[in-house]
Amino acid sequence: MTQPTTDKAAAPARAANLPDVYRRLSTDALREALRKMHLIRRFEESAEESYMRGLIHGTMHLSIGQEASAVGICAPLTDADYITSTHRGHGHCIGKGAEVKKMLAEFFGKEDGYCRGRGGSMHIADVGKGNLGANGIVGGGIPIAVGAALSVKKQGKDSVVVSFFGDGANNEGAFHEALNMASIWKLPVIFVCENNGYGMSTSTKRSTAVPNIADRASAYAMPGVIVDGNNFGAVAAASFEACDRARRGEGPTLIESKTYRIRGHSRSDRNRYRTKEEIEAWQARDPIGIFEKELTELGLITPDEIEKIRAEVEVEIAEGLEFAKASPLPSPSDVTRYVYTN
Amino acid sequence: MDANVRELSYAQAIQEAMAIAMEADERVFLMGEDIGIYGGAFQVTGDLVHRFGEDRVMDTPISELGGAGVAIGAAVTGMRPIFEFQFSDFATLAMEQIVNQAAKMRYMLGGNVSVPLVMRFPAGSGTGAAAQHSQSLEAWLAHVPGLKVLQPSTPHDAKGMLLAAVADPDPVMIFEHKLLYKMKGPVPEGHYTVPIGKSETRRHGRDLTIVATSIMVHKSLDAAAQLAEEGIDVEVIDLRSLRPMDTPAIIESVKKTSRLLCVYEGVKTLGIGAEISAAIVESEAFDYLDAPVMRLGGAESPLPYNPELEKAAVPQVPDIVAAARKLVCKEA
């Protein structure tokens, strides 16, 4: 996958008022970020369609509307950096560099899936790219991320760890215990709360004593940063700053990425707890549209190039679906395989 | 084994195992509450912090859930943590991480990771610590595929099983009975392992098989000595490993003795004894049984504070003697 690089040659040609974060990402890296956002969107729409057609069973949690958050946070990361993810983790997985064909194979319950059909949507992982996995337990991945950061520090590596979680997790004990330990041990971890306004149906206003999740950071003596989660540049800037701080050995940061999930919590959601007007207001702030507009205005991409990205994504999804359909099913006799290493 | 054998306490044997593991492999480190300068609530880590430093003998905040998760995260990213719970009862605070994360991570991820994690649980009654510091919860964890669950009963096994656990690629839970910590026994110097999943026959006999765990092994051996004076010849199997369980050894023993008594400190119903009993009645040993299978386990109550009540809540030597007599139809 394309890794973020500083495009020194291109820099002088750019507008002097280019946002700082854009100077840290090459034009290719910015276009790759846009491609990933499109890929996440179309991946989830395709997965939803396959679910409707009965090709995927169980449930899934879509992050449509949250693509800038996932891709922006992953912008500074390399394969040597880790992430832990959530039940709403498709975007994080793609953001960290996963191949959609192996994700689709996993959703189809096939042997070529990332988890050989044992995990499904809720446990999607790509360990080779540093994604330690989505998690079905709200807040379950947060202490694990702190443990990975402890490893990194003990092994003297330059890596950082990002722990994604939702607003619902900020009221779990695991969140508070993990932030405290990361802070006392000054570990290279970035806590990313994707606040989409609701833990299932319960709004943060009804569930959380502080107005902003980022306010929790002061209790653990770390910076708490609020960003517009629908703006790639804003998210990426916050992520770069937090990663720099972590790599300098100064410890963790809590980033609250304020965003919105356009779809319901899961397949069973009847949308009784929010209004059509609210959803439409957020749809008007679509993160992909915002990013495309910004890139276009800055002269970093043309409408033709955007169309090319969209077309490439369609091909990748179509090929991924074919790959998933053709992949073999696990054998029922292998039900206890992979419980133990030996 | 040509290594020198010394008399060490169970706690010293565990400490020696941890020191050997840390000397041999820099990935190994200890985490837990008050395991550093304090030396651990039961002095099992003792002075290790002075030898290995605070980075490798890490005091954690009182955060069992978070601490367990940190150990898991370190394990899947290249370290070999040994996590001490101050009391096994506090595992209840960390069940989410142990049961949903450590046990399932390898499976959920299709075999793409291993979780080489050791957790130690000081367990059991007899210290007057009442209901929240005296439980035997090993059967809870033994019910979870993905975990391995051990209960060493001697200093020798405590050291050898801990070293086997550290070398194991999967999460291993070790339940240590608090009353055993001061018990002394022969322990070889240096590195050795006791295999996970193998029982040990502590006494050979013809009339009755007792399968016991942890401290109940010693109570069963005391009972067997008394019963020998009455002409009842008891075989005592130290189960040592709940998951995986050494069912073949129990089956072979019962085929020889035709009688089975299970003795364990955890609550009797829905516990280890039920599993052992079922394993026997499902096997060819069923046809050899000359008496019903019997269980002696913990009372259907929380552990009480009063010392006489506390004794009454778990099997004692006279209970084992009486049960054995009943099984061989020699009730006094």
XYZ file of C-alpha atoms in Angstrom:
674
model
C 0.000 0.000 0.000
C 1.024 3.622 -0.464
C 2.581 4.981 2.675
C 2.551 8.634 3.636
C 5.626 10.346 2.302
C 6.750 13.923 2.133
C 6.598 15.007 -1.469
C 9.470 17.472 -1.412
C 9.569 17.952 -5.162
C 5.909 18.915 -5.365
C 5.905 21.177 -2.335
C 7.160 24.428 -3.906
C 4.548 24.242 -6.654
C 1.692 24.195 -4.162
C -0.247 27.176 -2.957
C 1.369 28.969 -0.047
C -1.862 28.718 1.949
C -1.950 24.924 1.779
C -3.110 23.548 5.142
C -0.123 22.336 7.172
C -1.216 18.725 7.158
C -1.267 18.687 3.364
C 2.420 19.561 3.385
C 3.102 16.330 5.267
C 1.308 14.205 2.709
C 2.323 13.886 -0.917
C -0.270 14.475 -3.610
C -0.236 10.743 -4.202
C -0.891 10.092 -0.530
C -3.799 12.563 -0.517
C -5.329 10.914 -3.575
C -4.799 7.543 -1.951
C -6.667 8.822 1.104
C -9.569 9.863 -1.108
C -9.479 6.473 -2.818
C -9.668 4.729 0.554
C -12.648 6.843 1.579
C -14.458 5.877 -1.615
C -13.405 2.274 -1.099
C -14.836 2.219 2.430
C -18.107 3.766 1.254
C -18.565 1.371 -1.658
C -17.360 -1.587 0.385
C -20.014 -0.965 3.006
C -22.741 -0.296 0.452
C -21.827 -3.544 -1.305
C -21.700 -5.473 1.943
C -25.122 -4.074 2.847
C -26.479 -5.124 -0.524
C -25.009 -8.621 -0.169
C -26.612 -8.825 3.265
C -30.005 -7.829 1.824
C -29.602 -10.519 -0.820
C -28.876 -13.118 1.826
C -25.249 -13.651 0.836
C -23.995 -12.435 4.216
C -25.611 -13.522 7.465
C -25.371 -12.306 11.058
C -25.203 -8.568 11.438
C -22.936 -5.682 10.593
C -22.341 -2.148 11.756
C -21.812 0.351 8.966
C -19.660 3.453 9.280
C -21.046 5.288 6.251
C -20.448 8.967 7.006
C -17.392 8.318 9.163
C -14.831 7.670 6.397
C -12.759 10.816 6.961
C -12.271 9.843 10.567
C -10.898 6.373 9.800
C -8.681 7.451 6.903
C -7.547 10.695 8.495
C -6.402 8.989 11.669
C -4.553 6.316 9.663
C -2.829 8.918 7.448
C 0.387 9.107 9.518
C 0.520 5.360 10.230
C 2.750 2.749 8.610
C 2.520 -1.048 8.687
C 4.787 -0.990 11.767
C 2.093 0.868 13.728
C -0.782 -0.943 15.373
C -4.479 -0.248 15.642
C -7.283 -1.795 17.651
C -10.730 -1.317 16.214
C -14.408 -1.621 17.029
C -17.576 -3.386 15.930
C -17.877 -0.479 13.455
C -14.444 -1.234 12.090
C -14.601 -1.688 8.314
C -13.233 1.784 7.710
C -10.354 1.341 10.146
C -9.432 -1.930 8.456
C -9.363 -0.393 4.974
C -7.732 2.750 6.328
C -4.891 0.606 7.686
C -4.383 -1.011 4.305
C -6.521 -4.155 4.144
C -7.556 -5.744 0.848
C -11.311 -5.590 0.334
C -11.422 -8.996 -1.344
C -10.204 -10.696 1.844
C -12.632 -8.615 3.909
C -15.531 -9.612 1.675
C -14.433 -13.262 1.815
C -14.535 -12.969 5.615
C -18.052 -11.513 5.527
C -19.077 -14.400 3.295
C -17.658 -16.767 5.934
C -15.002 -18.145 3.615
C -11.556 -19.681 4.147
C -9.846 -16.873 2.202
C -11.229 -14.274 4.573
C -8.894 -12.430 6.921
C -10.092 -14.604 9.804
C -10.766 -17.729 7.725
C -14.477 -17.179 8.214
C -14.237 -17.513 12.008
C -14.569 -13.835 12.876
C -16.880 -12.100 10.424
C -17.533 -8.373 10.304
C -17.287 -7.831 14.043
C -13.806 -9.363 14.402
C -12.246 -8.311 11.128
C -8.482 -8.021 11.521
C -5.390 -7.721 9.370
C -2.489 -8.519 11.640
C 0.068 -8.228 8.856
C -0.835 -4.568 8.493
C -0.863 -3.996 12.238
C -4.643 -4.182 12.672
C -5.099 -6.243 15.836
C -8.770 -6.566 15.199
C -12.238 -5.193 15.512
C -13.952 -6.005 18.778
C -17.462 -7.015 19.703
C -17.077 -5.706 23.236
C -17.500 -1.960 23.643
C -14.171 -0.677 24.960
C -12.617 -4.146 24.772
C -9.787 -3.104 22.493
C -8.665 -0.070 24.501
C -6.567 -1.852 27.159
C -5.202 -4.171 24.470
C -3.950 -1.135 22.570
C -2.230 0.074 25.729
C -0.593 -3.342 26.022
C 0.627 -3.130 22.436
C 2.051 0.308 23.239
C 3.791 -1.154 26.287
C 5.318 -3.800 23.985
C 6.494 -1.152 21.560
C 8.151 0.783 24.372
C 9.761 -2.312 25.905
C 11.085 -3.373 22.516
C 12.490 0.093 21.839
C 10.498 0.483 18.619
C 9.409 3.729 17.007
C 5.859 2.459 16.427
C 2.668 3.980 17.763
C -0.673 2.383 18.566
C -4.074 3.831 17.726
C -7.111 2.641 19.648
C -10.375 3.414 17.894
C -13.570 3.348 19.933
C -16.968 4.992 19.902
C -18.639 7.443 22.243
C -20.370 4.527 23.957
C -17.020 3.186 25.165
C -16.202 6.334 27.108
C -18.465 5.155 29.914
C -16.858 1.724 30.194
C -14.386 1.088 33.006
C -11.885 -0.286 30.504
C -11.611 3.169 28.909
C -10.740 4.862 32.187
C -8.342 2.167 33.381
C -6.575 2.117 30.035
C -6.170 5.891 29.725
C -4.791 6.082 33.237
C -2.182 3.377 32.629
C -1.150 4.836 29.270
C -0.600 8.171 30.957
C 1.341 7.007 34.034
C 3.632 4.929 31.795
C 3.807 7.573 29.019
C 3.015 5.051 26.323
C 2.918 5.773 22.575
C -0.828 5.363 22.119
C -3.472 7.560 20.546
C -6.997 7.129 21.836
C -9.471 7.980 19.093
C -13.065 8.386 20.123
C -15.264 8.509 17.046
C -18.190 10.308 18.598
C -21.116 9.696 16.272
C -23.597 10.968 18.815
C -25.166 7.706 19.843
C -24.230 4.525 21.686
C -26.779 2.402 19.863
C -29.873 4.525 20.614
C -28.664 6.468 23.638
C -27.301 9.896 22.856
C -24.107 11.138 24.459
C -26.184 13.905 26.043
C -28.149 11.252 27.930
C -25.210 8.950 28.667
C -22.200 11.117 29.359
C -21.680 13.624 32.183
C -19.261 15.847 30.268
C -20.202 17.792 27.118
C -17.196 16.512 25.162
C -15.503 13.124 25.392
C -12.193 14.977 24.993
C -12.898 16.577 28.392
C -12.095 13.187 29.921
C -8.448 13.655 28.920
C -7.737 16.181 31.666
C -8.505 13.511 34.277
C -5.632 11.483 32.865
C -3.214 14.362 32.294
C -3.114 14.051 28.528
C -4.118 16.395 25.715
C -7.776 16.145 24.698
C -8.341 17.287 21.133
C -11.682 17.838 19.408
C -11.766 17.614 15.617
C -14.394 17.784 12.901
C -14.545 14.091 12.100
C -16.031 14.737 8.680
C -13.025 16.774 7.576
C -10.098 14.619 6.476
C -7.564 17.390 6.862
C -8.645 18.256 10.387
C -8.567 14.615 11.471
C -5.216 13.918 9.827
C -3.676 17.036 11.393
C -4.727 15.908 14.858
C -3.449 12.413 14.174
C -0.035 13.660 12.987
C 0.332 15.808 16.083
C -0.644 12.979 18.433
C 1.636 10.487 16.646
C 4.539 12.948 16.791
C 3.987 13.408 20.502
C 3.786 9.643 21.032
C 6.961 9.008 19.016
C 8.771 11.680 21.023
C 8.005 9.624 24.125
C 5.671 12.240 25.584
C 2.768 9.850 25.988
C -0.820 9.469 24.878
C -3.401 11.820 23.379
C -7.180 11.562 23.354
C -8.700 12.691 20.067
C -12.450 13.130 19.861
C -13.529 12.946 16.255
C -17.057 14.335 16.055
C -18.887 12.572 13.253
C -22.124 10.772 12.437
C -23.197 7.391 11.217
C -25.721 7.814 8.461
C -26.996 4.246 8.779
C -28.501 2.782 11.929
C -26.536 1.069 14.697
C -26.868 -2.353 13.103
C -29.219 -4.258 10.866
C -31.950 -4.258 13.550
C -32.082 -0.477 13.977
C -35.478 1.149 13.257
C -34.133 4.687 13.698
C -36.657 5.693 16.359
C -34.269 7.827 18.384
C -33.242 10.436 15.822
C -34.914 12.633 13.250
C -34.837 12.653 9.475
C -33.762 16.293 9.660
C -30.769 15.409 11.800
C -29.673 12.680 9.406
C -30.126 14.943 6.386
C -28.143 17.734 8.008
C -25.199 15.380 8.454
C -25.605 13.943 4.949
C -25.131 17.489 3.682
C -21.696 17.401 5.324
C -20.604 14.217 3.590
C -16.898 13.676 4.347
C -16.102 12.455 0.843
C -17.721 15.503 -0.758
C -15.913 17.840 1.626
C -12.549 16.235 0.876
C -13.093 16.207 -2.889
C -14.057 19.858 -2.840
C -11.001 20.781 -0.819
C -8.603 18.783 -3.000
C -10.140 20.277 -6.131
C -9.957 23.837 -4.835
C -6.338 23.350 -3.868
C -5.599 22.097 -7.358
C -4.510 18.709 -6.109
C -7.014 16.706 -8.122
C -9.206 17.152 -11.210
C -12.798 15.980 -11.745
C -11.487 13.429 -14.251
C -9.084 12.029 -11.702
C -11.909 11.714 -9.172
C -13.962 9.819 -11.733
C -11.014 7.531 -12.355
C -10.755 6.793 -8.621
C -14.470 6.023 -8.462
C -14.211 3.679 -11.448
C -11.194 1.876 -9.994
C -13.013 1.398 -6.709
C -15.999 -0.128 -8.537
C -13.699 -2.628 -10.223
C -11.983 -3.487 -6.933
C -15.331 -4.097 -5.211
C -16.671 -6.178 -8.106
C -13.531 -8.291 -8.192
C -13.631 -8.614 -4.431
C -17.201 -9.907 -4.533
C -16.253 -12.492 -7.163
C -13.241 -13.534 -5.076
C -15.435 -13.909 -1.996
C -18.080 -15.926 -3.799
C -15.484 -18.268 -5.293
C -13.561 -18.815 -2.062
C -14.027 -22.199 -0.343
C -16.133 -22.596 2.780
C -14.520 -23.877 5.972
C -15.080 -27.548 6.663
C -17.435 -28.275 9.595
C -14.842 -30.780 10.794
C -12.516 -27.822 11.415
C -14.792 -26.199 14.005
C -12.215 -26.499 16.798
C -9.236 -25.571 14.635
C -7.391 -22.400 15.720
C -8.624 -22.557 19.310
C -5.085 -23.386 20.425
C -1.746 -22.886 18.731
C -0.713 -26.474 19.367
C 17.714 -35.356 36.524
C 21.192 -34.615 37.837
C 20.409 -31.113 39.035
C 20.652 -30.440 42.727
C 17.365 -30.780 44.522
C 16.581 -28.423 47.416
C 13.674 -28.016 49.786
C 11.793 -24.903 48.696
C 8.405 -23.543 49.579
C 5.709 -23.441 46.909
C 6.000 -19.636 46.808
C 9.807 -19.810 46.500
C 9.470 -22.345 43.705
C 7.178 -20.009 41.749
C 9.516 -17.094 42.346
C 12.457 -19.163 41.123
C 10.527 -20.140 37.997
C 9.771 -16.488 37.231
C 13.417 -15.536 37.757
C 14.613 -18.322 35.459
C 12.080 -17.330 32.811
C 13.132 -13.680 32.977
C 16.837 -14.557 32.890
C 16.333 -16.744 29.840
C 14.043 -14.495 27.819
C 13.957 -10.726 27.893
C 10.397 -10.768 26.559
C 9.195 -12.156 29.892
C 8.035 -9.594 32.436
C 5.759 -9.504 35.478
C 2.704 -7.319 36.028
C 0.445 -7.092 39.030
C -0.724 -5.148 42.023
C 1.951 -4.535 44.675
C 4.320 -7.103 43.207
C 7.298 -4.705 43.215
C 8.732 -3.249 46.411
C 5.929 -4.830 48.466
C 6.815 -8.256 47.039
C 3.233 -9.295 46.312
C 0.398 -9.857 48.759
C 1.753 -13.379 49.407
C 5.439 -12.549 48.847
C 5.589 -14.652 45.715
C 7.447 -12.039 43.654
C 9.390 -11.148 46.815
C 12.620 -9.321 46.000
C 12.509 -9.875 42.239
C 12.087 -6.148 41.625
C 15.550 -5.535 43.068
C 17.042 -8.080 40.712
C 15.138 -7.241 37.532
C 14.031 -3.641 38.019
C 10.680 -1.910 37.896
C 10.327 -2.255 34.121
C 10.216 -6.045 34.393
C 8.442 -6.317 37.726
C 5.727 -3.770 37.077
C 3.355 -2.564 39.746
C 0.005 -1.815 38.138
C -2.730 0.457 39.420
C -5.672 -1.367 41.004
C -7.179 -1.923 37.573
C -7.717 -5.634 37.040
C -9.733 -5.304 33.841
C -7.382 -2.807 32.253
C -4.300 -4.583 33.549
C -5.430 -7.884 32.082
C -6.060 -6.174 28.764
C -2.620 -4.572 28.814
C -1.069 -7.994 29.399
C -3.048 -9.413 26.471
C -2.030 -6.559 24.190
C 1.615 -7.035 25.144
C 1.356 -10.786 24.573
C -0.001 -10.494 21.031
C 2.704 -8.020 20.065
C 5.779 -9.979 21.028
C 6.077 -9.977 24.811
C 5.573 -12.803 27.356
C 3.776 -11.255 30.325
C 3.115 -13.043 33.599
C 0.171 -11.302 35.252
C -0.490 -11.777 38.956
C -3.976 -11.284 40.331
C -3.688 -10.321 43.983
C -6.525 -12.725 44.795
C -8.205 -15.067 42.351
C -11.515 -13.491 43.371
C -10.434 -10.330 41.557
C -10.491 -12.237 38.283
C -14.200 -11.435 38.317
C -13.219 -7.832 37.540
C -11.212 -8.969 34.525
C -13.516 -11.629 33.110
C -14.239 -9.589 30.002
C -10.602 -9.462 28.968
C -9.835 -13.048 29.968
C -12.921 -14.693 28.491
C -13.801 -12.473 25.512
C -10.341 -11.364 24.480
C -7.482 -13.628 25.618
C -9.363 -16.891 25.125
C -10.924 -16.016 21.776
C -8.477 -13.771 19.997
C -6.602 -16.532 18.192
C -9.825 -18.192 17.058
C -11.634 -15.008 16.054
C -8.623 -13.993 13.986
C -8.487 -17.338 12.182
C -5.259 -18.489 13.798
C -3.318 -15.395 12.787
C -2.184 -14.554 16.326
C -1.225 -16.373 19.497
C -1.660 -14.998 22.994
C 1.353 -16.229 25.017
C 0.082 -15.007 28.358
C 0.389 -16.451 31.862
C -1.981 -15.397 34.612
C -1.485 -16.415 38.254
C -4.376 -16.600 40.704
C -3.858 -16.993 44.475
C -6.974 -18.954 45.363
C -8.793 -20.907 48.013
C -10.064 -20.673 51.559
C -8.526 -21.220 54.968
C -7.085 -17.781 55.644
C -10.079 -16.206 57.378
C -10.482 -13.750 54.543
C -14.195 -14.496 54.048
C -16.371 -14.510 50.964
C -14.577 -12.170 48.549
C -10.982 -13.344 49.124
C -11.338 -17.134 49.412
C -13.011 -18.517 46.340
C -11.920 -21.290 44.013
C -13.071 -20.072 40.603
C -10.902 -22.329 38.441
C -13.929 -24.130 36.987
C -15.223 -20.807 35.658
C -12.147 -20.390 33.491
C -11.815 -24.096 32.705
C -15.203 -23.792 30.981
C -13.721 -21.501 28.340
C -12.147 -22.992 25.191
C -8.977 -21.122 24.337
C -7.657 -21.077 27.899
C -5.479 -23.664 29.607
C -6.083 -24.000 33.343
C -3.601 -25.484 35.809
C -3.634 -26.238 39.537
C -0.205 -27.359 40.717
C -0.231 -28.965 44.164
C 3.492 -29.190 44.974
C 6.483 -26.832 44.879
C 8.022 -29.052 42.185
C 4.978 -28.767 39.958
C 4.419 -25.095 40.727
C 7.834 -24.315 39.254
C 7.700 -26.778 36.375
C 4.174 -25.862 35.331
C 4.914 -22.137 35.429
C 7.933 -22.684 33.179
C 5.781 -24.810 30.860
C 3.156 -22.050 30.859
C 5.687 -19.346 29.968
C 6.875 -21.472 27.034
C 3.297 -22.128 25.877
C 1.992 -20.008 22.975
C -1.537 -19.796 24.418
C -3.056 -18.171 27.528
C -2.400 -20.298 30.611
C -4.235 -19.658 33.891
C -2.530 -21.005 37.020
C -4.506 -21.321 40.248
C -2.268 -21.406 43.317
C -3.828 -22.354 46.660
C -2.818 -19.783 49.251
C -2.398 -22.422 51.963
C 0.196 -24.160 49.790
C 2.494 -21.127 49.497
C 4.428 -22.064 52.648
C 4.424 -25.806 51.990
C 7.936 -27.112 51.354
C 9.031 -29.817 49.001
C 11.894 -30.957 46.777
C 12.558 -28.640 43.849
C 15.341 -29.243 41.317
C 17.588 -26.328 40.453
C 17.544 -24.835 36.992
C 15.053 -25.061 34.183
C 12.594 -27.921 33.843
C 8.966 -28.190 32.811
C 5.987 -30.231 33.961
C 3.787 -30.989 30.962
C 0.430 -29.223 30.673
C -2.464 -31.689 30.449
C -0.874 -34.567 32.370
C -2.058 -35.786 35.766
C 0.240 -37.399 38.311
C -0.652 -40.460 40.360
C 0.529 -39.565 43.861
C -0.400 -42.901 45.454
C -1.127 -46.195 43.802
C -3.986 -48.336 45.122
C -6.484 -51.037 44.182
C -9.789 -50.257 45.916
C -10.753 -46.699 45.045
C -9.605 -43.850 42.794
C -9.607 -40.363 44.231
C -9.148 -37.578 41.690
C -8.226 -34.438 43.577
C -7.052 -30.932 42.758
C -4.658 -28.545 44.459
C -4.712 -28.672 48.278
C -7.258 -31.489 48.163
C -4.491 -33.749 46.851
C -2.759 -33.468 50.214
C -5.974 -33.962 52.165
C -6.719 -36.995 50.024
C -3.256 -38.421 50.674
C -3.784 -37.932 54.430
C -7.135 -39.685 54.128
C -5.559 -42.491 52.102
C -2.969 -43.065 54.842
C -5.758 -43.447 57.422
C -7.764 -45.691 55.117
C -4.725 -47.898 54.539
C -4.775 -48.735 58.236
C -8.304 -50.051 57.687
C -7.193 -52.097 54.712
C -8.636 -49.736 52.101
C -6.088 -49.194 49.361
C -6.646 -45.818 47.706
C -5.191 -44.494 44.473
C -4.795 -40.695 44.471
C -4.568 -38.861 41.180
C -3.429 -35.233 41.238
C -5.337 -33.795 38.295
C -2.935 -30.800 37.930
C -4.467 -29.631 34.663
C -8.195 -28.923 34.327
C -8.023 -27.888 30.688
C -6.821 -29.914 28.932
C -7.845 -32.725 31.275
C -5.958 -36.016 31.447
C -9.072 -38.151 31.030
C -7.224 -41.279 29.812
C -5.307 -41.580 33.093
C -8.526 -41.363 35.126
C -10.233 -43.934 32.919
C -7.333 -46.379 33.322
C -7.325 -45.928 37.084
C -11.085 -46.453 37.425
C -10.885 -49.569 35.256
C -8.451 -50.875 37.874
C -10.244 -49.740 41.082
C -13.900 -49.686 39.905
C -14.658 -46.779 42.239
C -14.296 -43.010 41.833
C -14.356 -40.135 44.296
C -13.726 -36.557 43.119
C -12.410 -34.099 45.699
C -12.092 -30.381 45.001
C -12.522 -27.098 46.833
C -14.654 -25.229 44.285
C -18.424 -25.280 44.747
C -19.577 -28.860 44.333
C -22.398 -28.454 41.834
C -21.633 -27.727 38.186
C -17.953 -28.025 38.980
C -14.872 -30.066 38.155
C -16.259 -33.197 39.789
C -19.210 -33.241 37.438
C -16.869 -33.121 34.472
C -14.659 -35.923 35.774
C -17.723 -38.036 36.606
C -19.206 -37.481 33.184
C -15.919 -38.338 31.504
C -15.966 -41.683 33.319
C -19.617 -42.598 32.655
C -19.147 -41.689 28.998
C -16.108 -43.987 28.745
C -15.477 -47.709 28.745
C -14.693 -47.354 32.482
C -18.468 -47.122 33.100
C -18.761 -50.907 32.750
C -16.138 -51.358 35.455
C -17.893 -49.241 38.101
C -18.945 -51.138 41.231
C -20.381 -48.102 43.019
C -21.878 -44.713 42.165
C -19.376 -41.970 41.436
C -19.133 -39.536 44.339
C -18.136 -35.880 44.609
C -16.863 -33.891 47.555
C -16.717 -30.176 46.857
C -17.300 -26.771 48.344
C -20.559 -25.985 50.147
C -23.465 -24.261 48.434
C -22.637 -21.001 50.179
C -20.209 -18.099 50.020
C -17.064 -18.769 52.068
C -17.785 -17.769 55.681
C -15.519 -15.845 58.063
C -15.935 -17.914 61.227
C -13.102 -20.496 61.238
C -15.339 -23.449 62.085
C -17.835 -22.467 59.395
C -14.969 -21.937 56.968
C -13.702 -25.486 57.579
C -17.224 -26.820 57.171
C -17.508 -25.128 53.774
C -14.791 -27.215 52.095
C -13.967 -30.953 52.202
C -11.783 -32.011 55.127
C -9.849 -35.247 55.718
C -12.644 -36.901 57.772
C -15.111 -36.135 54.955
C -12.851 -37.883 52.470
C -12.343 -40.872 54.786
C -16.103 -41.201 55.304
C -16.860 -40.960 51.595
C -14.211 -43.551 50.781
C -15.595 -45.977 53.365
C -19.067 -45.530 51.936
C -17.845 -46.241 48.411
C -16.116 -49.451 49.402
C -19.102 -50.437 51.620
C -17.129 -50.283 54.860
C -19.001 -47.542 56.688
C -17.908 -47.286 60.306
